[in-house]
Amino acid sequence: MRVMPRDKSLRSGWRCDSCGQLVPDLQAGCVEWLAVEDTRGKPKVSGLRLVHRLNTGARSLEPCRCRYNPRDEFRKNRSIVEGLALDRFAGPDGLMLLFSMIAERELPLQELIELAKRVQMPGYEAVYELVHDAVSEGVIAPCISSGFYLQCEIWDVLKWAKCRTTAMTSHVEHHKPCVVSR
């Protein structure tokens, strides 16, 4: 899978929702959220995010700065940090876990759907930050709806982004223009 980090270059992995840097593989990431009791004693869950599992810098014994700090979150409003390794959300079993969480309304529905798209749909993470520009420039017209893209649309955006990046970095004046074909 490819990701479109803030520098707009194509790479493999996912964007960390905390620091914005690359989470290169399933073992390097985790999904976390906050749970707290509401005024009626019912669980309320929020803050779903995909983040680095460990510090991204040099090997360190410090806790990962991208993850919620359990002590700080508890002090703020008595929230408890919960989560699972990113690899638990991948593949057929991960998709079934996501379906289960959606059916049980364990977390906010829109956040779960977005996580499912990011982890399960090839190329989705890579086009996430570019798709608005691609639609406005006429590269794609989503067949389903905004935020829900077919694989052919995702790949068209990836080709367009690669062509655009090549054109921006090329120093050759007579460079042949890229054409995205369907």
mmCIF file of C-alpha atoms in Angstrom:
data_model
loop_
_atom_site.group_PDB
_atom_site.id
_atom_site.type_symbol
_atom_site.label_atom_id
_atom_site.label_comp_id
_atom_site.label_asym_id
_atom_site.label_seq_id
_atom_site.Cartn_x
_atom_site.Cartn_y
_atom_site.Cartn_z
ATOM 1 C CA MET A 1 0.000 0.000 0.000
ATOM 2 C CA ARG A 2 1.182 3.561 -0.669
ATOM 3 C CA VAL A 3 0.700 6.645 1.453
ATOM 4 C CA MET A 4 0.657 10.323 0.537
ATOM 5 C CA PRO A 5 2.476 12.098 3.383
ATOM 6 C CA ARG A 6 2.369 15.857 3.767
ATOM 7 C CA ASP A 7 5.334 16.254 1.393
ATOM 8 C CA LYS A 8 3.108 14.708 -1.306
ATOM 9 C CA SER A 9 5.533 11.969 -2.337
ATOM 10 C CA LEU A 10 4.357 8.405 -2.834
ATOM 11 C CA ARG A 11 5.574 5.917 -0.232
ATOM 12 C CA SER A 12 4.430 2.691 1.407
ATOM 13 C CA GLY A 13 2.496 2.684 4.661
ATOM 14 C CA TRP A 14 0.076 4.974 6.461
ATOM 15 C CA ARG A 15 0.136 8.534 7.772
ATOM 16 C CA CYS A 16 0.332 8.787 11.584
ATOM 17 C CA ASP A 17 -2.669 10.785 12.809
ATOM 18 C CA SER A 18 -0.518 12.331 15.546
ATOM 19 C CA CYS A 19 2.774 13.369 13.923
ATOM 20 C CA GLY A 20 1.892 13.057 10.216
ATOM 21 C CA GLN A 21 4.960 10.919 9.492
ATOM 22 C CA LEU A 22 5.060 7.531 7.813
ATOM 23 C CA VAL A 23 3.966 4.364 9.618
ATOM 24 C CA PRO A 24 5.844 2.031 7.259
ATOM 25 C CA ASP A 25 4.197 -1.310 8.023
ATOM 26 C CA LEU A 26 1.545 -3.072 10.094
ATOM 27 C CA GLN A 27 3.954 -3.863 12.933
ATOM 28 C CA ALA A 28 4.933 -0.194 13.319
ATOM 29 C CA GLY A 29 1.399 1.061 13.919
ATOM 30 C CA CYS A 30 -1.480 0.796 16.313
ATOM 31 C CA VAL A 31 -5.035 2.055 16.507
ATOM 32 C CA GLU A 32 -6.073 3.719 19.737
ATOM 33 C CA TRP A 33 -9.063 5.503 21.225
ATOM 34 C CA LEU A 34 -10.306 7.015 24.472
ATOM 35 C CA ALA A 35 -13.065 5.567 26.656
ATOM 36 C CA VAL A 36 -14.844 7.392 29.459
ATOM 37 C CA GLU A 37 -18.129 7.026 31.323
ATOM 38 C CA ASP A 38 -20.749 9.646 30.582
ATOM 39 C CA THR A 39 -22.883 11.268 33.310
ATOM 40 C CA ARG A 40 -25.232 8.240 33.284
ATOM 41 C CA GLY A 41 -22.379 5.751 33.698
ATOM 42 C CA LYS A 42 -22.545 4.578 30.077
ATOM 43 C CA PRO A 43 -19.292 4.181 28.114
ATOM 44 C CA LYS A 44 -18.489 6.964 25.663
ATOM 45 C CA VAL A 45 -15.703 6.371 23.160
ATOM 46 C CA SER A 46 -13.899 8.953 21.011
ATOM 47 C CA GLY A 47 -10.552 9.942 19.525
ATOM 48 C CA LEU A 48 -9.986 6.968 17.221
ATOM 49 C CA ARG A 49 -6.622 7.319 15.484
ATOM 50 C CA LEU A 50 -3.897 5.357 13.706
ATOM 51 C CA VAL A 51 -0.487 6.156 15.209
ATOM 52 C CA HIS A 52 3.063 4.870 15.589
ATOM 53 C CA ARG A 53 3.366 1.954 17.992
ATOM 54 C CA LEU A 54 6.886 2.971 19.061
ATOM 55 C CA ASN A 55 8.985 6.129 18.860
ATOM 56 C CA THR A 56 10.023 6.875 15.294
ATOM 57 C CA GLY A 57 13.443 8.293 16.190
ATOM 58 C CA ALA A 58 16.489 6.513 17.513
ATOM 59 C CA ARG A 59 15.823 3.474 19.668
ATOM 60 C CA SER A 60 14.521 4.773 22.921
ATOM 61 C CA LEU A 61 12.993 3.467 26.107
ATOM 62 C CA GLU A 62 10.672 6.485 26.237
ATOM 63 C CA PRO A 63 6.979 5.902 25.556
ATOM 64 C CA CYS A 64 5.905 6.766 22.021
ATOM 65 C CA ARG A 65 5.116 10.479 21.731
ATOM 66 C CA CYS A 66 2.492 9.825 19.061
ATOM 67 C CA ARG A 67 0.303 7.774 21.373
ATOM 68 C CA TYR A 68 -2.086 9.130 23.932
ATOM 69 C CA ASN A 69 -0.478 9.522 27.352
ATOM 70 C CA PRO A 70 -2.681 7.396 29.650
ATOM 71 C CA ARG A 71 -1.883 9.477 32.727
ATOM 72 C CA ASP A 72 -2.668 12.799 30.994
ATOM 73 C CA GLU A 73 -5.900 11.496 29.469
ATOM 74 C CA PHE A 74 -7.082 10.154 32.827
ATOM 75 C CA ARG A 75 -6.286 13.454 34.526
ATOM 76 C CA LYS A 76 -8.175 15.446 31.856
ATOM 77 C CA ASN A 77 -11.528 13.697 32.140
ATOM 78 C CA ARG A 78 -10.916 10.222 33.554
ATOM 79 C CA SER A 79 -10.515 8.724 30.063
ATOM 80 C CA ILE A 80 -8.855 5.368 29.636
ATOM 81 C CA VAL A 81 -6.668 4.742 26.583
ATOM 82 C CA GLU A 82 -7.629 1.595 24.682
ATOM 83 C CA GLY A 83 -6.416 0.157 21.418
ATOM 84 C CA LEU A 84 -5.063 -2.667 19.325
ATOM 85 C CA ALA A 85 -2.069 -3.272 17.087
ATOM 86 C CA LEU A 86 -2.642 -2.110 13.495
ATOM 87 C CA ASP A 87 -2.185 -5.646 12.174
ATOM 88 C CA ARG A 88 -5.384 -6.680 14.018
ATOM 89 C CA PHE A 89 -7.365 -4.470 11.569
ATOM 90 C CA ALA A 90 -5.737 -5.818 8.376
ATOM 91 C CA GLY A 91 -6.808 -8.642 6.090
ATOM 92 C CA PRO A 92 -10.059 -10.617 6.196
ATOM 93 C CA ASP A 93 -10.014 -11.067 9.987
ATOM 94 C CA GLY A 94 -9.324 -7.365 10.458
ATOM 95 C CA LEU A 95 -12.222 -6.501 8.175
ATOM 96 C CA MET A 96 -14.474 -8.788 10.209
ATOM 97 C CA LEU A 97 -13.295 -7.046 13.404
ATOM 98 C CA LEU A 98 -14.118 -3.666 11.854
ATOM 99 C CA PHE A 99 -17.571 -4.925 10.781
ATOM 100 C CA SER A 100 -18.166 -6.143 14.321
ATOM 101 C CA MET A 101 -17.158 -2.784 15.811
ATOM 102 C CA ILE A 102 -19.407 -0.972 13.318
ATOM 103 C CA ALA A 103 -22.355 -3.283 14.082
ATOM 104 C CA GLU A 104 -21.906 -2.891 17.836
ATOM 105 C CA ARG A 105 -21.398 0.883 17.522
ATOM 106 C CA GLU A 106 -18.369 0.489 19.779
ATOM 107 C CA LEU A 107 -16.739 3.611 18.308
ATOM 108 C CA PRO A 108 -18.025 6.583 16.292
ATOM 109 C CA LEU A 109 -19.365 5.196 13.007
ATOM 110 C CA GLN A 110 -17.698 7.669 10.621
ATOM 111 C CA GLU A 111 -14.297 7.184 12.283
ATOM 112 C CA LEU A 112 -14.592 3.387 11.999
ATOM 113 C CA ILE A 113 -15.615 3.576 8.338
ATOM 114 C CA GLU A 114 -12.663 5.866 7.570
ATOM 115 C CA LEU A 115 -10.275 3.504 9.397
ATOM 116 C CA ALA A 116 -11.681 0.573 7.406
ATOM 117 C CA LYS A 117 -11.047 2.434 4.138
ATOM 118 C CA ARG A 118 -7.514 3.427 5.192
ATOM 119 C CA VAL A 119 -6.469 -0.067 6.242
ATOM 120 C CA GLN A 120 -8.453 -2.270 3.835
ATOM 121 C CA MET A 121 -8.637 -0.373 0.517
ATOM 122 C CA PRO A 122 -5.451 -0.544 -1.573
ATOM 123 C CA GLY A 123 -4.257 2.945 -2.458
ATOM 124 C CA TYR A 124 -6.896 4.801 -0.438
ATOM 125 C CA GLU A 125 -4.404 6.162 2.082
ATOM 126 C CA ALA A 126 -2.161 7.382 -0.728
ATOM 127 C CA VAL A 127 -4.885 9.433 -2.415
ATOM 128 C CA TYR A 128 -6.618 10.724 0.704
ATOM 129 C CA GLU A 129 -4.917 14.142 0.666
ATOM 130 C CA LEU A 130 -5.004 14.471 -3.144
ATOM 131 C CA VAL A 131 -8.457 13.350 -4.134
ATOM 132 C CA HIS A 132 -10.131 16.736 -3.577
ATOM 133 C CA ASP A 133 -7.677 18.379 -6.022
ATOM 134 C CA ALA A 134 -8.072 15.496 -8.474
ATOM 135 C CA VAL A 135 -11.869 15.870 -8.460
ATOM 136 C CA SER A 136 -11.727 19.655 -8.848
ATOM 137 C CA GLU A 137 -9.275 19.285 -11.774
ATOM 138 C CA GLY A 138 -11.517 16.703 -13.448
ATOM 139 C CA VAL A 139 -9.139 13.760 -13.056
ATOM 140 C CA ILE A 140 -11.957 11.682 -11.577
ATOM 141 C CA ALA A 141 -15.673 12.031 -10.973
ATOM 142 C CA PRO A 142 -16.490 9.641 -8.105
ATOM 143 C CA CYS A 143 -18.977 6.997 -9.262
ATOM 144 C CA ILE A 144 -20.208 6.257 -5.737
ATOM 145 C CA SER A 145 -19.803 9.477 -3.740
ATOM 146 C CA SER A 146 -17.196 11.738 -2.201
ATOM 147 C CA GLY A 147 -14.978 9.729 0.139
ATOM 148 C CA PHE A 148 -15.885 6.398 -1.496
ATOM 149 C CA TYR A 149 -13.687 5.644 -4.496
ATOM 150 C CA LEU A 150 -13.491 2.679 -6.833
ATOM 151 C CA GLN A 151 -10.080 1.093 -7.392
ATOM 152 C CA CYS A 152 -9.923 2.483 -10.949
ATOM 153 C CA GLU A 153 -10.488 6.005 -9.529
ATOM 154 C CA ILE A 154 -7.817 5.526 -6.873
ATOM 155 C CA TRP A 155 -5.310 4.347 -9.466
ATOM 156 C CA ASP A 156 -6.193 7.263 -11.784
ATOM 157 C CA VAL A 157 -5.449 9.679 -8.943
ATOM 158 C CA LEU A 158 -2.166 7.888 -8.198
ATOM 159 C CA LYS A 159 -1.107 8.096 -11.869
ATOM 160 C CA TRP A 160 -2.116 11.775 -11.972
ATOM 161 C CA ALA A 161 -0.162 12.504 -8.767
ATOM 162 C CA LYS A 162 2.916 10.696 -10.080
ATOM 163 C CA CYS A 163 2.711 12.592 -13.365
ATOM 164 C CA ARG A 164 2.211 15.896 -11.530
ATOM 165 C CA THR A 165 5.176 15.214 -9.244
ATOM 166 C CA THR A 166 7.352 14.255 -12.217
ATOM 167 C CA ALA A 167 6.350 17.427 -14.071
ATOM 168 C CA MET A 168 7.128 19.610 -11.042
ATOM 169 C CA THR A 169 10.556 18.071 -10.450
ATOM 170 C CA SER A 170 11.583 17.734 -14.078
ATOM 171 C CA HIS A 171 14.187 20.219 -15.262
ATOM 172 C CA VAL A 172 13.772 19.233 -18.902
ATOM 173 C CA GLU A 173 11.779 21.885 -20.815
ATOM 174 C CA HIS A 174 10.593 19.595 -23.611
ATOM 175 C CA HIS A 175 9.246 16.887 -21.333
ATOM 176 C CA LYS A 176 6.381 14.920 -22.835
ATOM 177 C CA PRO A 177 3.128 15.671 -20.928
ATOM 178 C CA CYS A 178 1.586 12.871 -18.899
ATOM 179 C CA VAL A 179 -1.871 11.706 -19.816
ATOM 180 C CA VAL A 180 -4.075 9.771 -17.420
ATOM 181 C CA SER A 181 -6.130 7.283 -19.378
ATOM 182 C CA ARG A 182 -8.978 5.140 -18.190
#
